[in-house]
Coordinates of C-alpha atoms and ligand atoms in Angstrom, one line a residue:
X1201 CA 0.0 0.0 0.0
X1202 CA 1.4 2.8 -0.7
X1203 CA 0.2 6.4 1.0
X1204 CA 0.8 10.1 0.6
X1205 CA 1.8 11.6 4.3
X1206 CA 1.2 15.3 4.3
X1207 CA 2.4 17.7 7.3
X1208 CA 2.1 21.4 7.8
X1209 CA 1.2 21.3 11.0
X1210 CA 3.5 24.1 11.8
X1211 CA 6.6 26.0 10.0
X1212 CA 7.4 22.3 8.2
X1213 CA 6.0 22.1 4.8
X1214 CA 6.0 18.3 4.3
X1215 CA 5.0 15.4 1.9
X1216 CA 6.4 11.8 1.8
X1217 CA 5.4 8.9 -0.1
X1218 CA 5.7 5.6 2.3
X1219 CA 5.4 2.3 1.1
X1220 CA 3.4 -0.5 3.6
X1221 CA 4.6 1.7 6.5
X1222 CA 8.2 1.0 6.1
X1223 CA 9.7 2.2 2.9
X1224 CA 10.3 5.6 2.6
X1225 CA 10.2 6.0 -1.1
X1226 CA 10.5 10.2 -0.8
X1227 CA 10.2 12.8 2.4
X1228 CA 10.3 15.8 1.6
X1229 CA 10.5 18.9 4.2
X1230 CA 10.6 22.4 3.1
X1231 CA 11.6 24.4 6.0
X1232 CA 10.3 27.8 6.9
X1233 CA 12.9 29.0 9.3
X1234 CA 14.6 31.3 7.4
X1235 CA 11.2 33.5 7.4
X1236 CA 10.3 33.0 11.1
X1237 CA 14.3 34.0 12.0
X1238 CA 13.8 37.3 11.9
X1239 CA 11.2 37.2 14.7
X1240 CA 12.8 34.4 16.6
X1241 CA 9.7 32.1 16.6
X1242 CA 7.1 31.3 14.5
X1243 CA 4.4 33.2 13.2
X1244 CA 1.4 31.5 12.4
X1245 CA -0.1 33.9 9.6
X1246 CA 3.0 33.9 8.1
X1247 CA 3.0 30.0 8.5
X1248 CA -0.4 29.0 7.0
X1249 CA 0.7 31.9 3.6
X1250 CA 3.8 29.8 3.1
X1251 CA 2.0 26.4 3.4
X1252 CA -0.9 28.0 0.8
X1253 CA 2.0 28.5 -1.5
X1254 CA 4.2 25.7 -1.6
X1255 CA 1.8 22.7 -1.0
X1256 CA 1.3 21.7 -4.1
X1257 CA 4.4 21.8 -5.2
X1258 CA 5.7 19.7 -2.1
X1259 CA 3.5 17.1 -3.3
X1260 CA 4.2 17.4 -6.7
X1261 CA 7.7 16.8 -5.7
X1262 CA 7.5 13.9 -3.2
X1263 CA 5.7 11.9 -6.0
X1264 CA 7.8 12.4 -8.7
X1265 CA 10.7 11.7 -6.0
X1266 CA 9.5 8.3 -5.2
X1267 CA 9.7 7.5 -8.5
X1268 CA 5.6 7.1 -8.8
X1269 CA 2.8 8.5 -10.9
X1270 CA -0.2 10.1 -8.5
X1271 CA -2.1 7.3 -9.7
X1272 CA 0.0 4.7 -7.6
X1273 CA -0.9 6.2 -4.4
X1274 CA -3.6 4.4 -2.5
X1275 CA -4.3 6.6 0.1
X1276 CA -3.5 10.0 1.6
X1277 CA -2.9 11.1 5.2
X1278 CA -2.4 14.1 6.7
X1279 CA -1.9 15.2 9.8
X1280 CA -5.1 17.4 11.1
X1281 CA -4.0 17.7 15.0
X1282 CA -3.0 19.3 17.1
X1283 CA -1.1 22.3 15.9
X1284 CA -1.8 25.9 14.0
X1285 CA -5.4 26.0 13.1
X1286 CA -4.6 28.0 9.7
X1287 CA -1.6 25.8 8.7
X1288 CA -2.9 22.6 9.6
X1289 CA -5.9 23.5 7.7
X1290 CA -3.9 23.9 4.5
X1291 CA -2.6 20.6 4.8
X1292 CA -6.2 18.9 5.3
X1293 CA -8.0 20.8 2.4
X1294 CA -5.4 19.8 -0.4
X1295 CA -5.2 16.5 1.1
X1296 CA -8.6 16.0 1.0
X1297 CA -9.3 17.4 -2.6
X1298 CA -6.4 15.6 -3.8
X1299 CA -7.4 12.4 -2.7
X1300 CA -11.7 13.1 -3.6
X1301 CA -10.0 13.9 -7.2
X1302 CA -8.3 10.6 -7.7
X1303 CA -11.2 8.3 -5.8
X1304 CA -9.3 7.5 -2.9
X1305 CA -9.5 7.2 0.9
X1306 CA -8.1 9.5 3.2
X1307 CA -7.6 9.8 7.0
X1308 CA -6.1 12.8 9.6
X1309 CA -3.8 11.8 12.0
X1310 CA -3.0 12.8 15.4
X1311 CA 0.6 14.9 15.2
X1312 CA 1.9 13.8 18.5
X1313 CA 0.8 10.1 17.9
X1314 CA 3.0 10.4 14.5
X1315 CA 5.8 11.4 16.6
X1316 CA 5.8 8.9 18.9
X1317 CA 5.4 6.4 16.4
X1318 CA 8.0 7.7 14.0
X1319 CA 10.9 5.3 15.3
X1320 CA 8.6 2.1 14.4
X1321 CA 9.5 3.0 10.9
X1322 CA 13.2 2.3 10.6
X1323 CA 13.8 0.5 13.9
X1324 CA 10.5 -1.7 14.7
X1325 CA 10.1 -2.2 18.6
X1326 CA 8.0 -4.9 19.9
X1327 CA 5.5 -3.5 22.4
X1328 CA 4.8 -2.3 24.9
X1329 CA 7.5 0.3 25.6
X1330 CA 7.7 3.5 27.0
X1331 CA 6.9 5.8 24.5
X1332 CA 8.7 9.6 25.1
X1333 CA 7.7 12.4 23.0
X1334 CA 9.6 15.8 23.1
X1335 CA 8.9 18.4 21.1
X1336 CA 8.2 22.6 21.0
X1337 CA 4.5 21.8 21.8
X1338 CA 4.7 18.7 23.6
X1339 CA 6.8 16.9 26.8
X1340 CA 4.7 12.8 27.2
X1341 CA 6.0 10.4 28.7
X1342 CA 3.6 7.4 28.3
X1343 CA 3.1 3.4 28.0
X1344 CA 2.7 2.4 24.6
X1345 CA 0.8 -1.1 24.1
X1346 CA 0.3 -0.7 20.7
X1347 CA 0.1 2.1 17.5
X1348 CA -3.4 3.4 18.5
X1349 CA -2.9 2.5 22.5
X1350 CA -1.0 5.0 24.4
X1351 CA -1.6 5.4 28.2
X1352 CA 0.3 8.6 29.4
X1353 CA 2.2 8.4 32.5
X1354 CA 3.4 12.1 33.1
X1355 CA 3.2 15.2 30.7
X1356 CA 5.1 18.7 31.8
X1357 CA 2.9 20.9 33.7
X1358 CA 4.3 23.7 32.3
X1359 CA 6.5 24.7 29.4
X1360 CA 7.2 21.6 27.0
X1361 CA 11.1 21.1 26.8
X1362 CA 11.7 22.2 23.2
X1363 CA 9.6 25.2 24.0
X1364 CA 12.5 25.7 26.8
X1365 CA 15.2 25.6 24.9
X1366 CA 13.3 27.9 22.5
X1367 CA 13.1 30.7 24.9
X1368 CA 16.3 30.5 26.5
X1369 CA 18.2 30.9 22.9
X1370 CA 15.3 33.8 22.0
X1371 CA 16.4 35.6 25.4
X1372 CA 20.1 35.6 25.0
X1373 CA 19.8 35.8 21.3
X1374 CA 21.7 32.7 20.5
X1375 CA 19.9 31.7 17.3
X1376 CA 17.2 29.8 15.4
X1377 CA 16.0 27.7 16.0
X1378 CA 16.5 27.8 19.4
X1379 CA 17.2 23.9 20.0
X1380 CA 19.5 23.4 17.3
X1381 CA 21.5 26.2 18.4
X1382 CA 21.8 25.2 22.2
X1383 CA 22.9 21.9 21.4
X1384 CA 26.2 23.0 19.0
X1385 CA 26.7 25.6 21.7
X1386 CA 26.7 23.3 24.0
X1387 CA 29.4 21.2 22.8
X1388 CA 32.3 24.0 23.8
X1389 CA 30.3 25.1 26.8
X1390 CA 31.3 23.7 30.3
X1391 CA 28.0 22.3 31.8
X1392 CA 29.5 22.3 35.4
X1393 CA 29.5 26.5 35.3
X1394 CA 26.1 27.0 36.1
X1395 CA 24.4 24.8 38.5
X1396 CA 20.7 25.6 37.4
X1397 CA 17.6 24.0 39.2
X1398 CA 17.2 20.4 38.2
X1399 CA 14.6 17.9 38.5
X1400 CA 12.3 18.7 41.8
X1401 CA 10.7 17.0 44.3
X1402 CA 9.2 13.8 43.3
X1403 CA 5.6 14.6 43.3
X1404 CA 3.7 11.6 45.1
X1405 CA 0.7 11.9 42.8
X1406 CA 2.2 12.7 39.4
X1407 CA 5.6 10.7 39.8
X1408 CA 5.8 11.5 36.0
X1409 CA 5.2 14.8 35.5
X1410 CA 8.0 17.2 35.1
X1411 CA 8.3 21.1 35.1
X1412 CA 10.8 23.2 32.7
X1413 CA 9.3 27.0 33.8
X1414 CA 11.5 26.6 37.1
X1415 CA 14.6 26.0 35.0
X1416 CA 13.7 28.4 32.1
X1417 CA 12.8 30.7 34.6
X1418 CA 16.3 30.5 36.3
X1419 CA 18.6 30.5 33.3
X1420 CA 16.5 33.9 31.8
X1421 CA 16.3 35.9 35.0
X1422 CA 18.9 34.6 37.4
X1423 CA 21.8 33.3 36.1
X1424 CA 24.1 35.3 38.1
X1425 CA 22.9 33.4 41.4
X1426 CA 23.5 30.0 39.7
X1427 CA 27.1 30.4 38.6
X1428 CA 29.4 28.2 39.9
X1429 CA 32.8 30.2 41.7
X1430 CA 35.4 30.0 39.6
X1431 CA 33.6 29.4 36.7
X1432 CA 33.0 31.5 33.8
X1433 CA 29.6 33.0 32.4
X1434 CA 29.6 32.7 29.0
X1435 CA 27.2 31.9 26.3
X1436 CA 28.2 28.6 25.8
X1437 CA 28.5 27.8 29.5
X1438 CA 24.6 29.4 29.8
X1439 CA 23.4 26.8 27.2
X1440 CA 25.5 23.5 28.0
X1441 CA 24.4 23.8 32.0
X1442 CA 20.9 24.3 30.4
X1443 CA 21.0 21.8 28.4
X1444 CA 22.1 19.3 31.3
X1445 CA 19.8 20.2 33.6
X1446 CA 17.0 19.7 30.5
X1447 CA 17.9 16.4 29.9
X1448 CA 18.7 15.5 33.4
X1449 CA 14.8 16.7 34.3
X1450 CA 13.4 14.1 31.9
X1451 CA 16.1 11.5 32.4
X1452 CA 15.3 11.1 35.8
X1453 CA 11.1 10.7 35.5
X1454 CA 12.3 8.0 32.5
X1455 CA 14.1 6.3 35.1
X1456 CA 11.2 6.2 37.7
X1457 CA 8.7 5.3 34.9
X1458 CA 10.9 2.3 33.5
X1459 CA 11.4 1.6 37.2
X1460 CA 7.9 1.5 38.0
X1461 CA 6.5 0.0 35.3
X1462 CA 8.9 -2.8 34.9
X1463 CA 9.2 -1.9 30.9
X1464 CA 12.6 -3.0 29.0
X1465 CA 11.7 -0.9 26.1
X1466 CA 12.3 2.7 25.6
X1467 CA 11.1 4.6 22.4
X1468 CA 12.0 8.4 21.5
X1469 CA 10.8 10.6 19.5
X1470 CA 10.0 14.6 18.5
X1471 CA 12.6 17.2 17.6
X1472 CA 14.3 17.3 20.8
X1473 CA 14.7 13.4 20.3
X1474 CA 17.2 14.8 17.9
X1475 CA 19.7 16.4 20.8
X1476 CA 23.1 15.1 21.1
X1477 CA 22.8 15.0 25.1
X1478 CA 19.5 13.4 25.1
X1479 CA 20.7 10.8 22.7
X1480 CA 23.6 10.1 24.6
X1481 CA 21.8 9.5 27.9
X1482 CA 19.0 7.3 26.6
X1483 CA 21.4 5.1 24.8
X1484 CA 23.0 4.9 28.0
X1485 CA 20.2 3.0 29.3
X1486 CA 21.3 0.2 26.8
X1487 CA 24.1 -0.3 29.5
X1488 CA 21.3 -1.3 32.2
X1489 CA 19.9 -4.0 29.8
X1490 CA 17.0 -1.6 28.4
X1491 CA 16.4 -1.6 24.5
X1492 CA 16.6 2.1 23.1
X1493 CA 15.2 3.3 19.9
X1494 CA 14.8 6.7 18.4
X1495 CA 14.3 7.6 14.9
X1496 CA 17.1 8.9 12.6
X1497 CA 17.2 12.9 12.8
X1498 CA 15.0 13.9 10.2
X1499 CA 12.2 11.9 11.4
X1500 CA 12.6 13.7 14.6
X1501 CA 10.9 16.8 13.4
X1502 CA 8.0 17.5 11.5
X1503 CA 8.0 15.2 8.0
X1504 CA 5.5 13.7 6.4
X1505 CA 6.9 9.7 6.6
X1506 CA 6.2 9.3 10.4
X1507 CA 2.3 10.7 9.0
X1508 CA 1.5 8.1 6.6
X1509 CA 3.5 5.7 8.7
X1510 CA 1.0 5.6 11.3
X1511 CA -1.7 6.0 8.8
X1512 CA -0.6 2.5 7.0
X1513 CA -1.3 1.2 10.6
X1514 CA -4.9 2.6 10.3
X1515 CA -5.5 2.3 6.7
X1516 CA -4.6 -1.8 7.0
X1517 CA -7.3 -2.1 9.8
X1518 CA -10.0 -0.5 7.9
X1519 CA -10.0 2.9 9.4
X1520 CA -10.9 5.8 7.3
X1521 CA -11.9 9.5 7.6
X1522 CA -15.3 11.0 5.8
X1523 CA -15.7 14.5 4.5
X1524 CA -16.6 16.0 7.3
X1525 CA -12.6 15.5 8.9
X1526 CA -11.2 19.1 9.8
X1527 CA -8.5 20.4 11.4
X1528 CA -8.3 20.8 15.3
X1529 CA -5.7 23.4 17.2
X1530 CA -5.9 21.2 20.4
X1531 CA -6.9 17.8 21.2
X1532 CA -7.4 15.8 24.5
X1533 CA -4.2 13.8 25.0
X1534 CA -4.1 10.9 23.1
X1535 CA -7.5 10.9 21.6
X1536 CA -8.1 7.4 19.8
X1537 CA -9.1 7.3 16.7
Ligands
KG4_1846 O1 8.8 18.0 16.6 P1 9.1 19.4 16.2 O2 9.7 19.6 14.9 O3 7.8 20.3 16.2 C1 6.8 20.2 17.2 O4 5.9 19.4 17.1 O5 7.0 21.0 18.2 O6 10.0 20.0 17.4 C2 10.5 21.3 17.4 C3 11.3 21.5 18.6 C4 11.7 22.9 18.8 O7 11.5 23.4 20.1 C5 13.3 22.8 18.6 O8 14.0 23.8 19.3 C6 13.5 21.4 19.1 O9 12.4 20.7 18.7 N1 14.8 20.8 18.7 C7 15.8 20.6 19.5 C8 16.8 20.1 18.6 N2 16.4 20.1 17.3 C9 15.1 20.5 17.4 N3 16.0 20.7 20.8 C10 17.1 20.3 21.3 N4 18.2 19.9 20.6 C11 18.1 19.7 19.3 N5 19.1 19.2 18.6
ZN1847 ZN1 6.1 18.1 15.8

């Protein structure tokens, strides 16, 4: 089977053409970050113009890429949740036309399911596992029985992690986008300079849950109080101690969760799945007999493979949206199909 994956959920303009959920014939992920720069972030009106413009020719492009003729394609997904309301709508309206032209099914999928199932593609993982999604929008950590059956364990309660990372680079004007930037930083930073608020308290009734507004809070308005004597307060120093303590925050609720739940398996995904630190320290886990996978970095971010590879899932069990699918800015956690 062979299915169209469209994402524009946000600044990523994407299409992919994915063959039985595995085989990434074409992904294709025209970025918009040159014209959010300027403003550090991104702007959704500018956002959902872009996606009006380039759309079709993303398509166009990701079919002729995978070597196919539209006509091949069996099915088109696109992702219709959560995200920018004017973007994401983009996405569902030419997906939809474009598949009601050629006579063939479609179905909107959940962005942060996508995510978290993005590593199945390349490195299968039997279930269950525990599924971690961290993104700019999003910080889950959840049990993960199968593609559609995701029980989340702890979420943040405050700023998502990428979302952190975002801000602190915005405030000290380190770049964009703001996670990419911290991470190369990081690597000639000393990450001992600043000793920045870490994980707190383990909360007896969310054991999972995690906060990042303590630690973004901290590294914007008070670094001076946090450096370490003797150590000095440079940019790079500001990012690599954030960027430890970032990590070290979600490390340690992994920990507790894999503790707790007695699961071997441990599944990344989301654009901060693509830091280096991150990486490193869930790989690490190997080392205590846990199996590790997260995907390769450019199914990390926003593409449009990880969308039609969960929709493949869907598709091959019968499930399929009707006209009246539309786009949604928020969702409840997890909502099933
Ligand atoms: O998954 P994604 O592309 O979009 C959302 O669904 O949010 O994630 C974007 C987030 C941004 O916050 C970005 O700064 C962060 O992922 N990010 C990173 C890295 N690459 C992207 N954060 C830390 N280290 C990275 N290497
Ligand atoms: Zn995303």
């Amino acid at each position: 089977m062979i299915v169209l994956g469209i994402e524009t959920s946000c600044d990523e303009c994407s299409a992919a053409v994915v063959e039985d959920g595995r085989i990434i014939r074409s992904n294709l992920i025209a970025t918009q970050i040159e014209l959010h720069k300027p403003y550090q972030g991104v702007v959704p009106e500018l956002a959902s113009r872009l996606h009006t413009e380039w759309i079709a020719q993303v398509v166009q492009s990701a079919i002729k890429n995978a070597g196919i003729d539209k006509r091949d394609i069996d099915a088109v997904a696109f992702t219709n949740r959560p995200g920018l309301l004017g973007s994401l709508l983009v996405g569902v309206n030419f997906a939809k036309s474009f598949a009601e032209t050629l006579g063939i099914p479609y179905i909107g999928i959940d962005h942060i399911r996508a995510h978290l199932y993005a590593p199945q593609i390349e490195n299968p993982m039997e279930y269950p596992y525990l599924g971690v999604l961290v993104s700019g929008g999003h910080t889950v950590i959840s049990k993960v029985t199968g593609y559609d059956d995701v029980e989340v364990l702890g979420t943040t309660i405050d700023d998502a992690i990428g979302e952190a990372f975002d801000k602190v680079a915005k405030f000290y004007d380190l770049g964009y986008p703001g996670g990419v930037v911290i991470d190369r930083m990081s690597k000639t930073g000393d990450a001992l300079a600043f000793n920045f608020p870490g994980p707190s308290m383990d909360r007896e009734k969310h054991p999972y849950d995690m906060s990042y507004s303590g630690l973004k809070t901290a590294v914007i308005n008070q670094r001076e109080r946090f450096l370490v004597e003797g150590h000095e307060d440079t940019k790079e120093n500001i990012a690599a101690s954030f960027q430890r303590q970032a990590v070290n925050i979600l490390m340690r609720r992994v920990e507790k969760a894999l503790e707790d739940t007695g699961l071997k398996r441990v599944s990344a995904g989301g654009g901060v799945a693509a830091n280096s630190l991150l990486r490193k320290e869930l790989k690490d886990l190997e080392k205590g007999g846990y199996q590790v996978t997260f995907p390769s970095l450019k199914l990390c971010t926003d593409n449009g493979a990880m969308v039609a590879g969960l929709a493949f899932m869907y598709l091959k069990d019968g499930k399929r949206d009707d006209d009246n699918v539309t786009a949604y800015a928020r969702v409840k956690a997890f909502k099933s199909f």
